[in-house]
Short mmCIF file of C-alpha atoms and ligand atoms in Angstrom, two decimals:
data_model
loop_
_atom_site.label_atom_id
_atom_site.label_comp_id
_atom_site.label_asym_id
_atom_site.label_seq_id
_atom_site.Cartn_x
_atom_site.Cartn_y
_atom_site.Cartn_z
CA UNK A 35 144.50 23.15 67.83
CA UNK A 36 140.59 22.13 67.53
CA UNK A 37 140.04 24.04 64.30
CA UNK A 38 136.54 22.03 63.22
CA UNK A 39 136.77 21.33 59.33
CA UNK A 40 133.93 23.97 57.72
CA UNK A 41 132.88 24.03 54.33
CA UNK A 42 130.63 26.27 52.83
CA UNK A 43 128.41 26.05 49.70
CA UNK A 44 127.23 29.32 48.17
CA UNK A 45 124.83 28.73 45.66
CA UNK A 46 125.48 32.22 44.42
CA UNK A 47 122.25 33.67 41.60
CA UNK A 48 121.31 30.50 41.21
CA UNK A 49 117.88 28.41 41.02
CA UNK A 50 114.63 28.14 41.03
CA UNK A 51 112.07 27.41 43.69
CA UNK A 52 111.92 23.61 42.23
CA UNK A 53 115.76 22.99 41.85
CA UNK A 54 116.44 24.41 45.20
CA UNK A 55 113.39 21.85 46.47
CA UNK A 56 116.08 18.90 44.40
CA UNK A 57 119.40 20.47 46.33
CA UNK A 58 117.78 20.18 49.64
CA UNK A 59 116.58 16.63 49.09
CA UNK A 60 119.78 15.74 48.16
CA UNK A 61 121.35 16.91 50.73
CA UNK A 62 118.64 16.08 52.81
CA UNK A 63 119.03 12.48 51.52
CA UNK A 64 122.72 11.80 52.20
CA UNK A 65 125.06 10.98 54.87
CA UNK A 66 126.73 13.84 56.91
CA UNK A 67 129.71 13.41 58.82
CA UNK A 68 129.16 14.02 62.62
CA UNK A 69 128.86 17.92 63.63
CA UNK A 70 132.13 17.49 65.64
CA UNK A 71 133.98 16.59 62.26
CA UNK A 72 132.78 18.95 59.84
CA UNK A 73 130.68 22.19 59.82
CA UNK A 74 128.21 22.15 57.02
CA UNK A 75 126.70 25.90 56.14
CA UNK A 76 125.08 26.32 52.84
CA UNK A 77 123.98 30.05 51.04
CA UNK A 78 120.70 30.08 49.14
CA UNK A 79 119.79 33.00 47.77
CA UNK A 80 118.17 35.77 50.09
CA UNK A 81 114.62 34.71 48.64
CA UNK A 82 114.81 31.06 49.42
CA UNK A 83 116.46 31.25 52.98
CA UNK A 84 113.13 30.35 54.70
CA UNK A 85 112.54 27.44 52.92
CA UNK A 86 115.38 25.89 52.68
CA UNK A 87 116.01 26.50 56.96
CA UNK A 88 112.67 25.01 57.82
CA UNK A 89 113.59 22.58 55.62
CA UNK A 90 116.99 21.16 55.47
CA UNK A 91 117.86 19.09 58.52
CA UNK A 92 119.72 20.58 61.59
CA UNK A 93 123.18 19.54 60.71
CA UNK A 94 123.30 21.83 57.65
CA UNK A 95 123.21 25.64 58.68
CA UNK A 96 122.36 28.56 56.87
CA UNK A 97 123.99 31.49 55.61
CA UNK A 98 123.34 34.92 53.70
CA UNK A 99 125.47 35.91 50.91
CA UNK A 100 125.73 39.20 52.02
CA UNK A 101 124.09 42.18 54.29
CA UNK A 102 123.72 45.76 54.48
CA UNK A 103 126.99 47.53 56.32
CA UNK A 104 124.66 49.02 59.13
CA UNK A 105 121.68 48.86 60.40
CA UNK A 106 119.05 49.14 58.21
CA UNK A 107 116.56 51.47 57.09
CA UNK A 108 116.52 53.67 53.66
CA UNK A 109 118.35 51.30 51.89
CA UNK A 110 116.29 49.61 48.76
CA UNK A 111 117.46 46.71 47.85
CA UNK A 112 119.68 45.66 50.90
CA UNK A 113 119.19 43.07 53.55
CA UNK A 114 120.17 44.09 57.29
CA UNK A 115 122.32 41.76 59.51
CA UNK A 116 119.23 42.51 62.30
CA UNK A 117 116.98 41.12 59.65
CA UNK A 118 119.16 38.15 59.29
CA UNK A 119 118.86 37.43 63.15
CA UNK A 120 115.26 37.92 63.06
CA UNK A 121 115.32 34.92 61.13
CA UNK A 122 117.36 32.90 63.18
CA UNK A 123 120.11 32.93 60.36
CA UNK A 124 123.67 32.23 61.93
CA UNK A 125 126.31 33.18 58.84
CA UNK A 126 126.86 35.44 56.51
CA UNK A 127 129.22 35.88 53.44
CA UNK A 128 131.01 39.02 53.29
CA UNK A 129 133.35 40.34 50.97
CA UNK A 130 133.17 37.63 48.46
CA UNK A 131 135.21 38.54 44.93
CA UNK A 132 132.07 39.29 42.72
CA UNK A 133 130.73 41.71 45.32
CA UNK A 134 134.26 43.21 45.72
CA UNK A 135 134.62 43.09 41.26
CA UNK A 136 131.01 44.33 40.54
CA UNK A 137 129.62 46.04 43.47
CA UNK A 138 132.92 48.25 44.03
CA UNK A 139 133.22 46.71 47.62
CA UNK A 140 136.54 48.11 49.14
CA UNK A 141 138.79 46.59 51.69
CA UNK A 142 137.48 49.11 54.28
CA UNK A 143 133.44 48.69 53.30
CA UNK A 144 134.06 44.76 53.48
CA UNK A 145 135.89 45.41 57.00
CA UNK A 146 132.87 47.69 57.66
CA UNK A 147 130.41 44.53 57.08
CA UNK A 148 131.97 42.30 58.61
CA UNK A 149 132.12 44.21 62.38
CA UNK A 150 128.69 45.26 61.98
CA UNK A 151 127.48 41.62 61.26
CA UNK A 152 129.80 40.69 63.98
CA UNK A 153 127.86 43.35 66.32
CA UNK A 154 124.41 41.98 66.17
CA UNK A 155 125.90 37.97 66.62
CA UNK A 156 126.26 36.50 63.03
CA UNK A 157 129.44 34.92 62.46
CA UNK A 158 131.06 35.69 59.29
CA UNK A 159 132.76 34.09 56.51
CA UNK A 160 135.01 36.48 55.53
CA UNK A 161 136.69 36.73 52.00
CA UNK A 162 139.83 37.15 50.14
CA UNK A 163 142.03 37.01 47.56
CA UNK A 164 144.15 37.77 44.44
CA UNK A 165 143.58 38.53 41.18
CA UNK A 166 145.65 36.82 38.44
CA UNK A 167 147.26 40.51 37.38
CA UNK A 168 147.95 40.24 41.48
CA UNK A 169 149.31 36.68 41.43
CA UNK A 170 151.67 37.34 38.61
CA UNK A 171 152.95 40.65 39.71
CA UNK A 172 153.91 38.50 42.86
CA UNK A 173 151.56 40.91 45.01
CA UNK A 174 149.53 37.75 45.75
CA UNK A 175 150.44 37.96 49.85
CA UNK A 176 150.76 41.83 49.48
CA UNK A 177 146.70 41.54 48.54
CA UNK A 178 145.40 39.33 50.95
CA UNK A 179 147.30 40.96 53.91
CA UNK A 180 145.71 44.30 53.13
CA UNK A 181 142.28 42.77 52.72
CA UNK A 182 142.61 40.87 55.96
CA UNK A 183 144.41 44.23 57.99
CA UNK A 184 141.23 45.99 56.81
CA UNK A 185 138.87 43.54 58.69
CA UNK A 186 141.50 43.19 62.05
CA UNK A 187 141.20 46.75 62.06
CA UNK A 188 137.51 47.04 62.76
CA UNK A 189 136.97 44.03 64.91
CA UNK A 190 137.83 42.72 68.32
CA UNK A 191 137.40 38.95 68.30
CA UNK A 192 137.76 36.74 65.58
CA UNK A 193 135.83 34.14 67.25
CA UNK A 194 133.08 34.42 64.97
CA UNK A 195 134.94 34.84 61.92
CA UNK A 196 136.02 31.96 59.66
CA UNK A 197 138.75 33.47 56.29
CA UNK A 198 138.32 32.36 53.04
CA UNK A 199 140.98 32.11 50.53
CA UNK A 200 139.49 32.27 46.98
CA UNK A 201 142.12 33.42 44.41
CA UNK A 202 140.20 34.97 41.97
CA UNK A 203 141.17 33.18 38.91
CA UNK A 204 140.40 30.04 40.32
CA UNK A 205 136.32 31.34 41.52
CA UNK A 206 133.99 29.79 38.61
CA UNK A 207 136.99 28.81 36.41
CA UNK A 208 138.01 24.92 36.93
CA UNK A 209 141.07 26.18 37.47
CA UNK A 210 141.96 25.44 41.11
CA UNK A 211 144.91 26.00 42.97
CA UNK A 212 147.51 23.82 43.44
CA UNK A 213 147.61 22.14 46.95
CA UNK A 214 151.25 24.58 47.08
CA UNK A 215 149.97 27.08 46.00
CA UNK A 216 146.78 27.12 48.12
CA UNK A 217 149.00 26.04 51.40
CA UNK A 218 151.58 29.16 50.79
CA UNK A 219 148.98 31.27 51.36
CA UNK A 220 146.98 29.67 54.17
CA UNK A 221 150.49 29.31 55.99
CA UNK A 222 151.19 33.15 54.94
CA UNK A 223 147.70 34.21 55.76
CA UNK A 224 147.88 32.37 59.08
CA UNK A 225 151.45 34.13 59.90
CA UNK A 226 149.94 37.40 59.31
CA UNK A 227 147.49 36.46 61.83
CA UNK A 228 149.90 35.51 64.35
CA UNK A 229 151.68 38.18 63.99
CA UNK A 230 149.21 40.95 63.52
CA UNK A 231 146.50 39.93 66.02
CA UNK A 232 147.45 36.85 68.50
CA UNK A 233 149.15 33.87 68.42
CA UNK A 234 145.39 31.89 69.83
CA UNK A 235 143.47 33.96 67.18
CA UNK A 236 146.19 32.32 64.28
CA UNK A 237 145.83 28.99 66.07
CA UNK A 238 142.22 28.62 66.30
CA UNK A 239 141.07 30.75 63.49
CA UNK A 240 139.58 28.54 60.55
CA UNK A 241 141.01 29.75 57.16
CA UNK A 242 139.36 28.13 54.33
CA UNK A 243 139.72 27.50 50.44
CA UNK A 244 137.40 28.26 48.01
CA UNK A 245 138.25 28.16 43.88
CA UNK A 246 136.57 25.28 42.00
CA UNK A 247 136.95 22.56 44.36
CA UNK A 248 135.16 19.88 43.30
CA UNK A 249 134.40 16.10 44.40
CA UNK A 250 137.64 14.51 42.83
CA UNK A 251 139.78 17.83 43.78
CA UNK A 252 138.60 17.99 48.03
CA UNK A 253 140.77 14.80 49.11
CA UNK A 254 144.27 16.64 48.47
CA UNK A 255 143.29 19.84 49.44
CA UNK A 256 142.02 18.67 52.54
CA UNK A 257 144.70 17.16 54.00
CA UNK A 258 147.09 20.27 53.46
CA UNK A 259 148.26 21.14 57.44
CA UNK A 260 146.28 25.06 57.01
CA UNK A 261 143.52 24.20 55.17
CA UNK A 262 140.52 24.04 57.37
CA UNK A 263 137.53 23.69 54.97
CA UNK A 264 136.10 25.22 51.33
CA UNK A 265 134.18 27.81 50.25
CA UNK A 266 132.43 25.85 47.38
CA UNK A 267 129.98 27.58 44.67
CA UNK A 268 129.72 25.55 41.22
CA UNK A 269 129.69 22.36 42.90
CA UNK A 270 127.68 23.05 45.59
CA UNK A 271 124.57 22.70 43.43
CA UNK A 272 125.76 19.10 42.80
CA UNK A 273 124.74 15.89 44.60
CA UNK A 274 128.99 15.96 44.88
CA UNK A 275 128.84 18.75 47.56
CA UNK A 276 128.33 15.54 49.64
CA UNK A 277 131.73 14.26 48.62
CA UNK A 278 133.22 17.83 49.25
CA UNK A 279 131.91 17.57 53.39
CA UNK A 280 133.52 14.23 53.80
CA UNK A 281 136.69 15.56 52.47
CA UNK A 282 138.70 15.48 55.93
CA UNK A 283 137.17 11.99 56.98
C1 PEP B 235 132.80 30.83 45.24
O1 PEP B 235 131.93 31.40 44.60
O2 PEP B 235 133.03 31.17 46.41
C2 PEP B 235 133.54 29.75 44.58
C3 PEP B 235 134.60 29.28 45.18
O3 PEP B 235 133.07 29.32 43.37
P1 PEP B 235 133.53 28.00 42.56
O4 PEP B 235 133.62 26.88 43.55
O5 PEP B 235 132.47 27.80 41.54
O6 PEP B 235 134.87 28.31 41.97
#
């Protein structure tokens, strides 16, 4: 099926200019499995994109956390996808939980953002997931399939477009999801695909896992048949990020 591992580190509100100088020479300093293994794209914060593209090597790739859901303009505060390409970055994050919790993102606003990025050539991780109210009302696939239907509705191609799971309860918490648990849903989410879009888009379409995976958690989670790659925050700040891209080795 081809589907290249990915993992993803979004560093979230987090550092300073001199620990995000010590995160890129760590990863700067260790080894990183061949580009037709794994796809490596980490997510500074807007501010230290720059740096930390001229200066991590070329097999790590760079990604916003987020972008404005048009094209900019009178919009304080927000970051345009055009500005994004002016910069030569390739990803962006859209729809992650907090944004969704805090910044009253909806399903259609995130599917919004994520066919305008689309539009001016950034490729998108796209994400979502359940709350734990969700999870135990058993609404868990009820959730995700309206969050993804709200993205298929606005866009054409999901070429550019990998899908993050990241069950709420398990973002920031230590509490990850159990390799069943995690695999229902990527074999659910990935069945809604097939049978809402096309059965190529389900097959090639990279759905990943993100929920405090960690360096001694990756192994198991890796191997799971529709796991294709994390979404990793905590521990991407940690030298054990590099564990987390060798994962699938
Ligand atoms: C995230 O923020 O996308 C995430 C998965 O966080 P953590 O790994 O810290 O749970």
């Amino acid at each position: 099926m081809g589907r290249k591992f990915f993992v993803g580190g979004n560093w979230k509100c987090n550092g300073t200019s001199e620990e995000v100088k010590k995160i890129v020479s760590t990863l700067n300093g260790g080894q990183v499995p061949s580009g037709d293994v794994v796809e490596v794209v980490v997510s500074p914060p807007f501010v230290f994109i720059p740096y930390v593209k001229s200066e991590l090597r070329s097999e790590f790739h760079v990604a916003a956390q987020n972008c404005w859901v048009k094209k900019g303009g009178a919009f304080t505060g927000e970051i345009s996808a055009e500005m994004l390409v002016n910069l030569g970055i390739p990803w962006v994050i859209i729809g992650h939980s907090e944004r969704r919790a805090l910044f009253n993102e909806s399903n259609e606003f995130v599917g919004d953002k994520v066919a305008y990025a689309l539009s001016q050539g950034l490729k998108v991780i796209a994400c979502v997931g359940e709350t734990l109210e969700q999870r135990d009302a058993g609404t868990t696939m009820q959730v995700v399939a309206a969050q993804t239907k709200a993205i298929a509705d606005k866009i054409s191609s999901w070429d550019n477009v990998v899908l993050a799971y990241e069950p709420v309860w398990a973002i920031g918490t230590g509490k990850v999801a159990t390799p069943q648990q995690a695999q229902e849903v990527h074999a659910e989410l990935r069945k809604w695909l097939e049978t809402n879009t096309k059965a190529e888009v389900a097959a090639s379409t990279r759905i990943i896992y993100g929920g405090s995976v960690n360096g001694s958690n990756c192994k198991e989670l890796a191997a799971l048949q529709d796991l294709d790659g994390f979404l990793v925050g905590g521990a991407s700040l940690k030298p054990e990020f590099m564990d987390i891209i060798k994962a699938a080795e």
